[in-house]
Coordinates of C-alpha atoms (C1' of nucleotides) in Angstrom, one line a residue:
Chain A
M1 CA 9.1 -34.1 42.3
L2 CA 9.9 -37.1 44.3
Q3 CA 10.7 -40.5 42.7
T4 CA 8.0 -43.2 43.2
I5 CA 9.1 -46.5 44.5
A6 CA 7.0 -49.6 44.8
L7 CA 6.0 -50.7 48.2
N8 CA 7.3 -54.0 49.4
Q9 CA 10.4 -53.4 47.4
P10 CA 12.5 -50.8 48.9
F11 CA 15.5 -51.6 46.7
P12 CA 15.8 -52.5 43.1
I13 CA 16.5 -56.2 42.6
A14 CA 18.7 -56.5 39.7
R15 CA 22.4 -55.4 39.9
A16 CA 21.8 -52.9 42.5
P17 CA 24.7 -50.5 43.2
V18 CA 26.4 -50.5 46.5
R19 CA 26.8 -47.0 47.7
T20 CA 24.1 -45.6 49.9
S21 CA 23.3 -42.7 47.7
A22 CA 22.7 -45.1 44.9
Y23 CA 19.8 -46.7 46.9
P24 CA 16.4 -45.0 46.5
R25 CA 15.7 -42.9 49.7
L26 CA 13.4 -44.3 52.4
V27 CA 10.1 -42.7 51.3
P28 CA 7.0 -44.4 52.6
D29 CA 4.8 -41.9 51.0
A30 CA 5.8 -41.1 47.4
R31 CA 3.4 -38.1 47.1
S32 CA 5.2 -35.4 49.0
A33 CA 2.1 -34.5 51.0
V34 CA 2.3 -31.5 53.1
A35 CA -0.7 -31.8 55.3
C36 CA -0.9 -34.5 58.0
A37 CA -4.3 -35.6 56.6
S38 CA -2.7 -36.8 53.4
C39 CA 0.4 -38.2 55.0
S40 CA 1.0 -42.0 54.8
L41 CA 2.5 -42.0 58.3
Q42 CA -0.5 -40.6 59.8
G43 CA -1.4 -43.8 61.7
I44 CA 2.1 -43.9 63.2
C45 CA 3.1 -40.4 64.3
L46 CA 1.8 -38.2 66.9
A47 CA -1.3 -37.5 64.8
A48 CA -2.5 -41.0 65.2
G49 CA -6.1 -41.0 66.6
L50 CA -6.9 -37.5 66.3
S51 CA -10.3 -36.4 64.8
S52 CA -10.2 -34.5 61.6
K53 CA -10.9 -31.4 63.4
E54 CA -8.1 -32.0 65.8
L55 CA -5.8 -33.0 63.0
A56 CA -6.4 -29.6 61.4
R57 CA -5.2 -27.8 64.4
F58 CA -2.3 -30.1 64.8
D59 CA -1.4 -29.7 61.2
Q60 CA -1.1 -25.9 61.8
L61 CA 1.5 -26.6 64.4
A62 CA 3.5 -29.2 62.4
M63 CA 3.3 -27.2 59.2
H64 CA 6.9 -26.4 58.9
K65 CA 9.2 -29.0 57.3
R66 CA 12.9 -29.2 57.2
K67 CA 15.2 -31.0 54.8
V68 CA 18.4 -32.5 56.2
N69 CA 21.0 -33.7 53.9
R70 CA 22.9 -36.9 54.3
G71 CA 25.7 -36.5 56.9
A72 CA 24.2 -33.1 58.3
A73 CA 22.8 -32.8 61.8
L74 CA 19.3 -32.0 62.8
Y75 CA 20.5 -30.9 66.2
R76 CA 23.7 -31.3 68.0
N77 CA 24.7 -32.2 71.7
G78 CA 24.3 -29.1 73.7
D79 CA 21.7 -27.4 71.5
T80 CA 18.8 -25.9 73.5
F81 CA 15.6 -28.0 73.1
E82 CA 12.7 -26.1 71.6
T83 CA 11.3 -28.5 69.1
L84 CA 10.4 -32.1 68.6
Y85 CA 10.7 -33.6 65.1
A86 CA 8.7 -36.2 63.3
L87 CA 10.6 -38.0 60.7
R88 CA 8.9 -38.1 57.3
S89 CA 11.3 -39.6 55.0
G90 CA 14.9 -40.7 55.2
A91 CA 16.8 -42.1 58.2
F92 CA 18.8 -40.7 61.2
K93 CA 21.2 -42.0 63.8
S94 CA 21.5 -40.6 67.3
V95 CA 25.2 -40.2 68.3
G96 CA 26.8 -39.4 71.7
I97 CA 30.3 -38.1 71.6
S98 CA 32.6 -38.2 74.6
R99 CA 35.3 -35.8 75.3
E100 CA 37.8 -38.3 73.9
G101 CA 36.1 -38.2 70.6
N102 CA 34.7 -41.8 70.9
E103 CA 31.3 -42.0 69.2
K104 CA 28.5 -44.0 70.4
I105 CA 25.3 -44.7 68.4
T106 CA 22.3 -45.1 70.6
G107 CA 19.6 -45.3 68.0
F108 CA 18.7 -45.5 64.4
H109 CA 15.5 -43.7 63.3
L110 CA 13.1 -44.5 60.6
P111 CA 10.1 -42.5 59.2
G112 CA 7.2 -42.1 61.5
E113 CA 9.3 -41.9 64.5
M114 CA 9.9 -38.8 66.8
L115 CA 13.3 -37.2 67.3
G116 CA 14.3 -35.1 70.3
L117 CA 12.1 -36.7 73.0
E118 CA 15.0 -37.3 75.4
A119 CA 15.9 -33.7 75.5
I120 CA 12.6 -32.5 77.1
S121 CA 13.6 -32.9 80.7
P122 CA 17.1 -31.5 80.6
G123 CA 16.0 -28.8 78.1
R124 CA 19.2 -29.4 75.9
H125 CA 19.9 -32.2 73.5
A126 CA 22.5 -34.7 74.7
Y127 CA 23.1 -36.3 71.4
D128 CA 23.7 -35.4 67.8
A129 CA 20.9 -36.5 65.4
V130 CA 22.6 -37.0 62.0
A131 CA 20.9 -37.9 58.7
L132 CA 22.0 -41.3 57.2
E133 CA 20.5 -40.1 53.9
D134 CA 18.7 -37.0 52.7
S135 CA 15.7 -36.7 55.0
E136 CA 12.7 -34.5 55.8
V137 CA 11.3 -33.9 59.1
C138 CA 8.1 -32.1 60.4
V139 CA 9.1 -29.5 62.9
I140 CA 6.9 -29.3 66.1
P141 CA 7.5 -26.4 68.5
F142 CA 7.3 -28.0 72.0
A143 CA 5.9 -25.3 74.0
E144 CA 3.0 -25.0 71.6
L145 CA 2.5 -28.7 71.5
E146 CA 2.3 -28.8 75.2
A147 CA -0.3 -26.1 75.3
L148 CA -2.3 -27.9 72.6
A149 CA -2.0 -31.2 74.3
A150 CA -3.5 -29.7 77.4
S151 CA -6.7 -29.0 75.6
M152 CA -6.7 -32.2 73.4
P153 CA -6.6 -35.4 75.4
A154 CA -6.0 -37.6 72.4
L155 CA -3.0 -35.6 71.5
Q156 CA -1.7 -35.6 75.2
R157 CA -2.1 -39.4 75.1
Q158 CA -0.2 -39.8 71.9
L159 CA 2.6 -37.8 73.4
F160 CA 2.7 -40.0 76.5
R161 CA 2.6 -43.0 74.3
A162 CA 5.4 -41.8 72.2
L163 CA 7.6 -41.1 75.2
S164 CA 6.7 -44.4 76.8
S165 CA 7.5 -46.4 73.7
D166 CA 10.9 -44.8 73.5
I167 CA 11.6 -46.1 76.9
S168 CA 10.5 -49.5 75.9
R169 CA 12.6 -49.4 72.8
D170 CA 15.6 -48.4 74.9
Q171 CA 15.1 -51.2 77.5
G172 CA 14.9 -53.7 74.5
L173 CA 18.2 -52.5 73.4
M174 CA 19.6 -52.7 77.0
L175 CA 18.7 -56.3 77.0
L176 CA 20.4 -56.9 73.9
L177 CA 23.6 -55.1 74.8
G178 CA 23.7 -56.4 78.3
S179 CA 23.0 -60.1 77.8
M180 CA 23.5 -61.3 74.2
S181 CA 26.4 -62.5 72.4
A182 CA 27.5 -60.9 69.2
E183 CA 25.7 -63.4 67.1
Q184 CA 22.4 -62.8 68.9
R185 CA 22.7 -59.1 68.8
L186 CA 23.0 -59.1 65.0
A187 CA 20.2 -61.5 64.7
A188 CA 18.0 -59.5 66.9
F189 CA 18.9 -56.2 65.1
L190 CA 17.9 -57.8 61.7
L191 CA 14.7 -59.0 63.0
S192 CA 13.8 -55.7 64.7
L193 CA 14.6 -53.9 61.4
S194 CA 12.3 -56.4 59.7
R195 CA 9.4 -55.6 62.0
R196 CA 10.0 -51.8 61.5
Y197 CA 10.1 -51.9 57.9
Q198 CA 7.0 -54.1 57.8
R199 CA 5.1 -51.5 59.9
L200 CA 6.0 -49.0 57.3
G201 CA 4.6 -51.0 54.6
F202 CA 7.8 -52.4 53.3
S203 CA 8.8 -56.0 52.9
A204 CA 9.6 -57.8 56.1
N205 CA 12.3 -60.0 54.6
R206 CA 14.0 -57.7 52.1
F207 CA 15.5 -54.4 53.0
V208 CA 18.5 -52.2 52.7
L209 CA 20.6 -51.2 55.6
R210 CA 20.8 -47.6 56.0
M211 CA 24.1 -47.6 57.9
T212 CA 27.8 -48.8 57.4
R213 CA 29.1 -51.9 59.1
D214 CA 31.0 -49.6 61.4
E215 CA 27.9 -47.7 62.5
L216 CA 26.0 -50.9 63.0
G217 CA 28.7 -52.5 65.1
N218 CA 29.0 -49.3 67.0
Y219 CA 25.3 -49.5 67.9
L220 CA 25.4 -53.2 68.8
G221 CA 28.5 -52.9 70.9
I222 CA 30.7 -54.9 68.6
T223 CA 33.3 -54.3 66.1
L224 CA 32.8 -53.8 62.4
E225 CA 34.8 -57.0 61.7
T226 CA 32.6 -59.0 63.8
V227 CA 29.7 -57.6 62.1
S228 CA 31.1 -58.6 58.8
R229 CA 32.1 -62.1 59.8
L230 CA 28.7 -62.7 61.3
M231 CA 26.9 -61.5 58.1
S232 CA 29.2 -63.9 56.2
R233 CA 28.4 -66.7 58.5
F234 CA 24.7 -66.1 58.5
Q235 CA 24.8 -66.2 54.7
R236 CA 26.9 -69.5 54.7
E237 CA 24.3 -71.0 57.1
G238 CA 21.5 -70.0 54.8
L239 CA 19.9 -67.6 57.3
V240 CA 20.2 -64.6 55.2
S241 CA 21.4 -63.4 51.8
V242 CA 23.7 -60.4 52.0
R243 CA 24.9 -58.3 49.3
Q244 CA 26.5 -55.3 51.0
R245 CA 23.8 -53.4 52.5
E246 CA 21.0 -55.4 50.7
I247 CA 19.6 -58.0 53.2
E248 CA 17.3 -60.8 52.6
L249 CA 16.1 -62.8 55.5
N250 CA 15.7 -66.5 54.4
D251 CA 15.0 -68.1 57.7
I252 CA 13.3 -65.9 60.2
E253 CA 12.5 -68.9 62.4
R254 CA 16.0 -69.8 62.9
L255 CA 17.0 -66.2 63.4
M256 CA 14.5 -65.9 66.3
A257 CA 15.7 -69.2 67.7
L258 CA 19.2 -67.8 67.7
V259 CA 18.0 -64.8 69.6
G260 CA 16.2 -67.2 72.1
H261 CA 12.8 -65.6 72.5
W262 CA 13.9 -62.5 74.4
Chain B
M1 CA 6.5 -46.4 113.7
L2 CA 9.4 -46.0 111.4
Q3 CA 12.9 -46.0 112.6
T4 CA 14.9 -42.8 112.4
I5 CA 18.2 -42.8 110.7
A6 CA 20.5 -40.0 110.3
L7 CA 20.9 -38.3 106.8
N8 CA 24.3 -38.6 105.4
Q9 CA 24.9 -41.9 107.1
P10 CA 22.6 -44.4 105.4
F11 CA 24.4 -47.4 107.2
P12 CA 25.8 -47.9 110.7
I13 CA 29.6 -47.6 110.6
A14 CA 30.8 -50.1 113.2
R15 CA 30.6 -53.9 112.6
A16 CA 27.7 -53.7 110.3
P17 CA 26.1 -57.0 109.4
V18 CA 25.9 -58.2 105.8
R19 CA 22.5 -59.3 104.9
T20 CA 20.3 -56.7 103.4
S21 CA 17.6 -57.0 106.0
A22 CA 20.2 -56.1 108.6
Y23 CA 20.6 -52.8 107.1
P24 CA 18.3 -49.9 107.8
R25 CA 15.9 -49.5 104.9
L26 CA 16.4 -46.6 102.5
V27 CA 14.0 -44.1 104.1
P28 CA 14.8 -40.4 103.1
D29 CA 12.0 -39.2 105.2
A30 CA 12.0 -40.7 108.7
R31 CA 8.5 -39.2 109.5
S32 CA 6.0 -41.4 107.7
A33 CA 4.2 -38.4 106.1
V34 CA 1.2 -39.3 104.2
A35 CA 0.5 -36.0 102.5
C36 CA 2.8 -34.8 99.6
A37 CA 3.0 -31.4 101.3
S38 CA 5.1 -33.0 104.1
C39 CA 7.0 -35.5 102.0
S40 CA 10.7 -35.0 101.8
L41 CA 10.7 -36.3 98.2
Q42 CA 8.3 -33.5 97.1
G43 CA 11.1 -31.7 95.1
I44 CA 12.0 -34.9 93.3
C45 CA 8.8 -36.7 92.5
L46 CA 5.9 -35.6 90.1
A47 CA 4.6 -33.2 92.6
A48 CA 7.6 -30.9 92.0
G49 CA 6.8 -27.4 91.1
L50 CA 3.1 -27.6 91.9
S51 CA 1.5 -24.8 93.8
S52 CA 0.1 -25.6 97.2
K53 CA -3.4 -25.6 95.7
E54 CA -2.4 -27.9 93.0
L55 CA -0.5 -30.0 95.3
A56 CA -3.7 -30.5 97.4
R57 CA -5.5 -32.0 94.2
F58 CA -2.7 -34.1 93.3
D59 CA -2.4 -35.3 96.9
Q60 CA -5.9 -36.6 96.6
L61 CA -4.9 -38.6 93.6
A62 CA -1.8 -40.1 95.1
M63 CA -3.2 -40.6 98.5
H64 CA -3.2 -44.4 98.4
K65 CA 0.0 -46.0 99.6
R66 CA 1.1 -49.6 99.2
K67 CA 3.7 -51.5 101.1
V68 CA 5.8 -54.1 99.2
N69 CA 7.8 -56.6 101.0
R70 CA 11.4 -57.5 100.1
G71 CA 11.2 -60.0 97.2
A72 CA 7.6 -59.3 96.4
A73 CA 6.5 -57.7 93.0
L74 CA 4.8 -54.5 92.7
Y75 CA 3.7 -55.5 89.2
R76 CA 4.6 -58.4 86.8
N77 CA 5.3 -58.8 83.2
G78 CA 1.9 -59.1 81.5
D79 CA -0.1 -57.2 84.1
T80 CA -2.4 -54.6 82.6
F81 CA -1.2 -51.1 83.1
E82 CA -3.5 -49.0 85.2
T83 CA -1.4 -47.1 87.7
L84 CA 2.0 -45.4 88.0
Y85 CA 3.9 -45.6 91.2
A86 CA 6.1 -43.2 93.0
L87 CA 8.7 -44.8 95.2
R88 CA 8.6 -43.4 98.7
S89 CA 11.0 -45.6 100.5
G90 CA 13.0 -48.8 99.9
A91 CA 14.4 -49.9 96.5
F92 CA 13.4 -51.9 93.5
K93 CA 14.7 -53.7 90.5
S94 CA 13.0 -54.0 87.0
V95 CA 13.5 -57.5 85.8
G96 CA 12.8 -58.8 82.3
I97 CA 12.4 -62.5 81.9
S98 CA 12.7 -64.6 78.8
R99 CA 10.9 -67.9 78.1
E100 CA 14.2 -69.6 78.8
G101 CA 14.0 -68.2 82.3
N102 CA 17.0 -65.9 81.9
E103 CA 16.5 -62.9 84.0
K104 CA 17.8 -59.4 82.8
I105 CA 17.8 -56.5 85.2
T106 CA 17.1 -53.2 83.3
G107 CA 17.1 -50.9 86.2
F108 CA 17.4 -50.1 89.9
H109 CA 15.0 -47.7 91.4
L110 CA 15.5 -45.4 94.5
P111 CA 13.1 -43.2 96.4
G112 CA 11.7 -40.3 94.4
E113 CA 11.7 -42.2 91.2
M114 CA 8.6 -43.2 89.2
L115 CA 7.8 -46.9 88.4
G116 CA 5.7 -48.1 85.5
L117 CA 6.3 -45.5 82.9
E118 CA 7.4 -47.8 80.3
A119 CA 4.0 -49.6 80.4
I120 CA 1.9 -46.5 79.2
S121 CA 2.2 -47.2 75.5
P122 CA 1.7 -50.9 75.3
G123 CA -0.9 -50.8 78.1
R124 CA 0.9 -53.8 79.8
H125 CA 3.7 -54.1 82.0
A126 CA 6.7 -55.7 80.1
Y127 CA 8.9 -56.1 83.3
D128 CA 8.6 -57.3 86.9
A129 CA 9.2 -54.7 89.5
V130 CA 10.6 -56.5 92.5
A131 CA 11.4 -54.9 95.9
L132 CA 15.0 -55.2 97.0
E133 CA 13.9 -54.4 100.5
D134 CA 10.6 -53.6 102.3
S135 CA 9.3 -50.7 100.4
E136 CA 6.5 -48.2 100.1
V137 CA 5.0 -46.6 97.0
C138 CA 2.4 -44.0 96.3
V139 CA -0.3 -45.3 93.9
I140 CA -1.3 -43.0 91.2
P141 CA -4.1 -44.0 88.8
F142 CA -3.0 -43.1 85.4
A143 CA -6.4 -42.3 83.8
E144 CA -7.1 -39.7 86.4
L145 CA -3.6 -38.4 86.3
E146 CA -4.0 -37.8 82.7
A147 CA -7.2 -35.9 83.3
L148 CA -5.7 -33.8 86.0
A149 CA -2.6 -33.1 83.9
A150 CA -4.8 -31.7 81.1
S151 CA -6.0 -29.1 83.4
M152 CA -2.8 -28.5 85.3
P153 CA 0.0 -27.5 83.0
A154 CA 2.7 -27.8 85.7
L155 CA 1.7 -31.4 86.2
Q156 CA 1.6 -32.2 82.6
R157 CA 5.2 -30.8 82.3
Q158 CA 6.3 -32.8 85.2
L159 CA 5.0 -35.9 83.6
F160 CA 6.8 -35.1 80.4
R161 CA 9.9 -34.5 82.3
A162 CA 9.6 -37.8 84.1
L163 CA 9.2 -39.7 80.9
S164 CA 12.0 -37.9 79.1
S165 CA 14.4 -38.4 82.0
D166 CA 13.7 -42.0 81.9
I167 CA 14.7 -42.1 78.4
S168 CA 17.9 -40.3 79.1
R169 CA 18.8 -42.6 82.1
D170 CA 18.2 -45.6 79.7
Q171 CA 20.5 -44.1 77.0
G172 CA 23.2 -43.4 79.5
L173 CA 23.1 -47.2 80.3
M174 CA 23.1 -48.1 76.7
L175 CA 26.4 -46.2 76.4
L176 CA 27.7 -48.0 79.2
L177 CA 26.6 -51.6 78.1
G178 CA 27.6 -50.8 74.5
S179 CA 30.9 -49.3 74.7
M180 CA 32.6 -49.9 78.2
S181 CA 34.9 -52.4 79.6
A182 CA 33.8 -54.4 82.7
E183 CA 36.0 -52.1 84.9
Q184 CA 34.5 -48.9 83.3
R185 CA 31.0 -50.2 83.9
L186 CA 31.4 -50.8 87.5
A187 CA 33.2 -47.4 88.0
A188 CA 30.4 -45.7 86.2
F189 CA 27.7 -47.5 88.2
L190 CA 29.4 -46.6 91.5
L191 CA 29.5 -43.0 90.5
S192 CA 26.0 -42.8 89.3
L193 CA 24.8 -44.4 92.6
S194 CA 26.8 -41.8 94.4
R195 CA 25.1 -39.0 92.5
R196 CA 21.7 -40.5 93.1
Y197 CA 22.2 -41.0 96.9
Q198 CA 23.5 -37.4 97.2
R199 CA 20.3 -36.1 95.5
L200 CA 18.3 -37.9 98.2
G201 CA 20.4 -36.2 100.8
F202 CA 22.6 -39.0 101.6
S203 CA 26.4 -39.1 101.5
A204 CA 27.9 -39.1 98.1
N205 CA 30.9 -41.3 99.1
R206 CA 29.4 -43.8 101.6
F207 CA 26.5 -45.9 100.7
V208 CA 25.1 -49.5 100.9
L209 CA 24.5 -51.5 97.8
R210 CA 20.9 -52.6 97.8
M211 CA 21.5 -55.5 95.4
T212 CA 23.5 -58.8 95.4
R213 CA 26.7 -59.1 93.3
D214 CA 24.7 -61.4 90.9
E215 CA 22.0 -58.7 90.4
L216 CA 24.7 -56.0 89.9
G217 CA 26.6 -58.0 87.3
N218 CA 23.4 -58.9 85.7
Y219 CA 22.4 -55.3 85.3
L220 CA 25.9 -54.3 84.1
G221 CA 26.1 -57.1 81.7
I222 CA 29.0 -58.9 83.4
T223 CA 29.3 -62.0 85.7
L224 CA 29.1 -61.8 89.4
E225 CA 32.7 -63.1 89.6
T226 CA 33.9 -60.3 87.5
V227 CA 32.1 -57.7 89.8
S228 CA 33.7 -59.4 92.9
R229 CA 37.2 -59.4 91.3
L230 CA 36.8 -55.7 90.3
M231 CA 35.6 -54.7 93.7
S232 CA 38.7 -56.4 95.2
R233 CA 41.0 -54.7 92.8
F234 CA 39.4 -51.2 93.1
Q235 CA 40.0 -51.7 96.8
R236 CA 43.6 -52.9 96.4
E237 CA 44.2 -49.8 94.3
G238 CA 42.7 -47.5 96.9
L239 CA 39.8 -46.4 94.8
V240 CA 37.2 -47.6 97.3
S241 CA 36.7 -49.4 100.5
V242 CA 34.5 -52.4 100.2
R243 CA 32.9 -54.4 103.0
Q244 CA 30.3 -56.6 101.4
R245 CA 27.7 -54.3 100.4
E246 CA 29.0 -51.2 102.2
I247 CA 30.9 -49.1 99.9
E248 CA 33.1 -46.0 100.4
L249 CA 34.4 -44.0 97.6
N250 CA 38.0 -43.0 98.3
D251 CA 39.0 -41.4 95.0
I252 CA 36.2 -40.2 93.0
E253 CA 38.5 -38.3 90.7
R254 CA 40.3 -41.5 89.6
L255 CA 37.0 -43.4 89.2
M256 CA 35.9 -40.7 86.9
A257 CA 39.2 -40.9 85.0
L258 CA 38.7 -44.7 84.6
V259 CA 35.2 -44.1 83.0
G260 CA 36.8 -41.6 80.7
H261 CA 34.4 -38.6 80.8
W262 CA 31.5 -40.3 78.9
Chain C
dC1 C1' 25.4 -75.4 115.3
dG2 C1' 24.9 -76.1 110.7
dC3 C1' 22.9 -74.8 106.5
dA4 C1' 21.8 -71.9 102.6
dA5 C1' 22.8 -67.8 100.4
dT6 C1' 26.2 -64.8 99.1
dG7 C1' 30.8 -63.5 98.2
dT8 C1' 35.9 -64.3 96.9
dT9 C1' 39.6 -66.3 94.4
dG10 C1' 42.0 -69.3 91.1
dA11 C1' 42.6 -72.1 86.7
dT12 C1' 41.1 -72.6 82.2
dA13 C1' 38.5 -71.8 77.9
dA14 C1' 35.9 -69.1 74.6
dC15 C1' 34.6 -65.2 72.3
dA16 C1' 35.4 -61.0 70.4
dA17 C1' 39.0 -57.2 69.8
dT18 C1' 43.0 -55.8 67.4
dC19 C1' 46.1 -55.7 63.9
dA20 C1' 47.0 -56.5 59.2
dA21 C1' 46.2 -57.5 54.4
dG22 C1' 43.6 -57.4 50.4
dC23 C1' 39.1 -56.9 48.0
dT24 C1' 34.9 -54.3 45.8
dC25 C1' 32.6 -50.8 44.1
dG26 C1' 31.6 -46.3 42.6
dG27 C1' 33.0 -41.7 42.0
dT28 C1' 36.5 -38.7 39.7
dG29 C1' 39.6 -37.0 36.6
dG30 C1' 42.7 -37.6 32.7
Chain D
dC1 C1' 35.9 -44.5 28.4
dC2 C1' 39.2 -46.1 31.3
dA3 C1' 42.3 -46.1 35.3
dC4 C1' 42.9 -45.0 39.7
dC5 C1' 41.6 -43.7 44.3
dG6 C1' 39.3 -44.2 48.6
dA7 C1' 35.6 -45.5 51.5
dG8 C1' 33.6 -49.4 52.9
dC9 C1' 33.9 -54.3 53.4
dT10 C1' 35.9 -59.0 54.0
dT11 C1' 38.9 -62.3 55.8
dG12 C1' 43.0 -64.1 58.4
dA13 C1' 46.3 -64.4 62.5
dT14 C1' 47.0 -63.2 67.1
dT15 C1' 46.0 -61.2 71.6
dG16 C1' 43.3 -60.1 75.5
dT17 C1' 39.3 -59.6 78.4
dT18 C1' 35.8 -61.8 80.5
dA19 C1' 33.1 -66.1 81.0
dT20 C1' 33.0 -70.5 82.8
dC21 C1' 34.1 -74.2 86.0
dA22 C1' 35.5 -75.0 90.5
dA23 C1' 36.7 -74.8 95.3
dC24 C1' 36.4 -72.4 99.4
dA25 C1' 35.1 -68.4 102.7
dT26 C1' 31.8 -65.6 105.1
dT27 C1' 27.5 -64.6 107.3
dG28 C1' 22.9 -64.6 108.9
dC29 C1' 19.2 -67.4 110.1
dG30 C1' 16.5 -71.3 111.5

DNA sequence: CGCAATGTTGATAACAATCAAGCTCGGTGG
DNA sequence: CCACCGAGCTTGATTGTTATCAACATTGCG
């Protein structure tokens, strides 16, 4: 049975341990509901806006769940694309790998988000999706989803929305990578995480990073040392409180000012 | 009547003038065909893969064309989203503008590409689409497109593909912005343009940039001075021949080596 | 013909990367 | 239970890339 954690408090406050595995997993819905109808992410995932009758049919399709352990891949670069995934609990990173072995992280994924959308067109995955902690996804066969969408306008629309918002998200990151200083990038990242956790029902100003400094820097296009220095500086200046991966945002206003209202 | 230009030779070779307006527009199909059936971009745009009967219905939908003069906007940040656009001729940039007035270019668009996809989910445009030269687009009302897609699997699939490949494209740019040196960014950009022109039936190693150094640098996340210096250096090293916006790639192999096989 | 926009090149400065050392914490094994 | 080990994190010193500031060149247009 899954451990219950209180909302608005995604990590224990007193003397919390540091290692990732020591933090409670990111589980928006403590009850391990199997049906979409009783899933806490219903309003966020593809199922949003479906009538109860439609939801039942969609449920059929997304019935199959899959657990992915920390460090394991949901899919890998080169795999043929057959299914989309909806993240139920846990967290993932998307990683591109060059022939030289350089890794580049293009995204972090929280519960309620779809994985695999970028592979529809080429028909193959171009990235690895690696679990940052023990996670669970709903498996959604794409061919059947397509067929269902054709007869269910609300679902078709949700799919378009999901794809479109992936594009928006990426363009936001492009702004970040292409025109912000290291300081602005980190501030923007913390603010964006804050919003995402809030949407999931967690606190907007206290959360636990799911990734290492190395992964974070990789994603932001800066080195892990720079991330570390900036965290320290933000703390010195009273913007945040940092204890390893536990983050508390103390002055969201000033963080936004740093980013400069992009 | 539109001016005819030879394929594989998108700019005149001898003593070409510099200003954009002096170059012939980017017009893959010299005949100003109105129907999709006779459009040279048929294999590239949404209409790809439709039967002739389906094409006729789609044609109805995309019948309306719109001309946009150089410097004018097709849509602006904040506009409500109602239609998608397929670029027939010319070129666009997508520009995000912050409250401080900083501009950030998130994409350049060539004929055959769709504009407006990122606005589906929020229902409003988050960027300006500005014509880099006199251009023409097909106007596609989204609500009707959605309805048509529901009854036309091939079209639905094309829409999914278009959305998905936008995501891929953005992620490619994120790799570029997040983990490449200025030199690698420019090389990668030139190679990517080369591929895109080739797909349109133009030469892969001779083309004309549609944007200023400023816009190019903005897009790549580097300054216009750096762009200029790198162009000069690439030329000194025999990688390319540059005369203002006319580019000839002399050593694609070495350019690819620079980028490092991302 | 001269002006405004665009592009090139040089000198200097700033930011972030790299290299390097040491610290913290949690897991592991004696 | 304690000591040690290693992954992850922090901090400092130095270097290098690219931004910034500045001057000048080119070209197309009015």
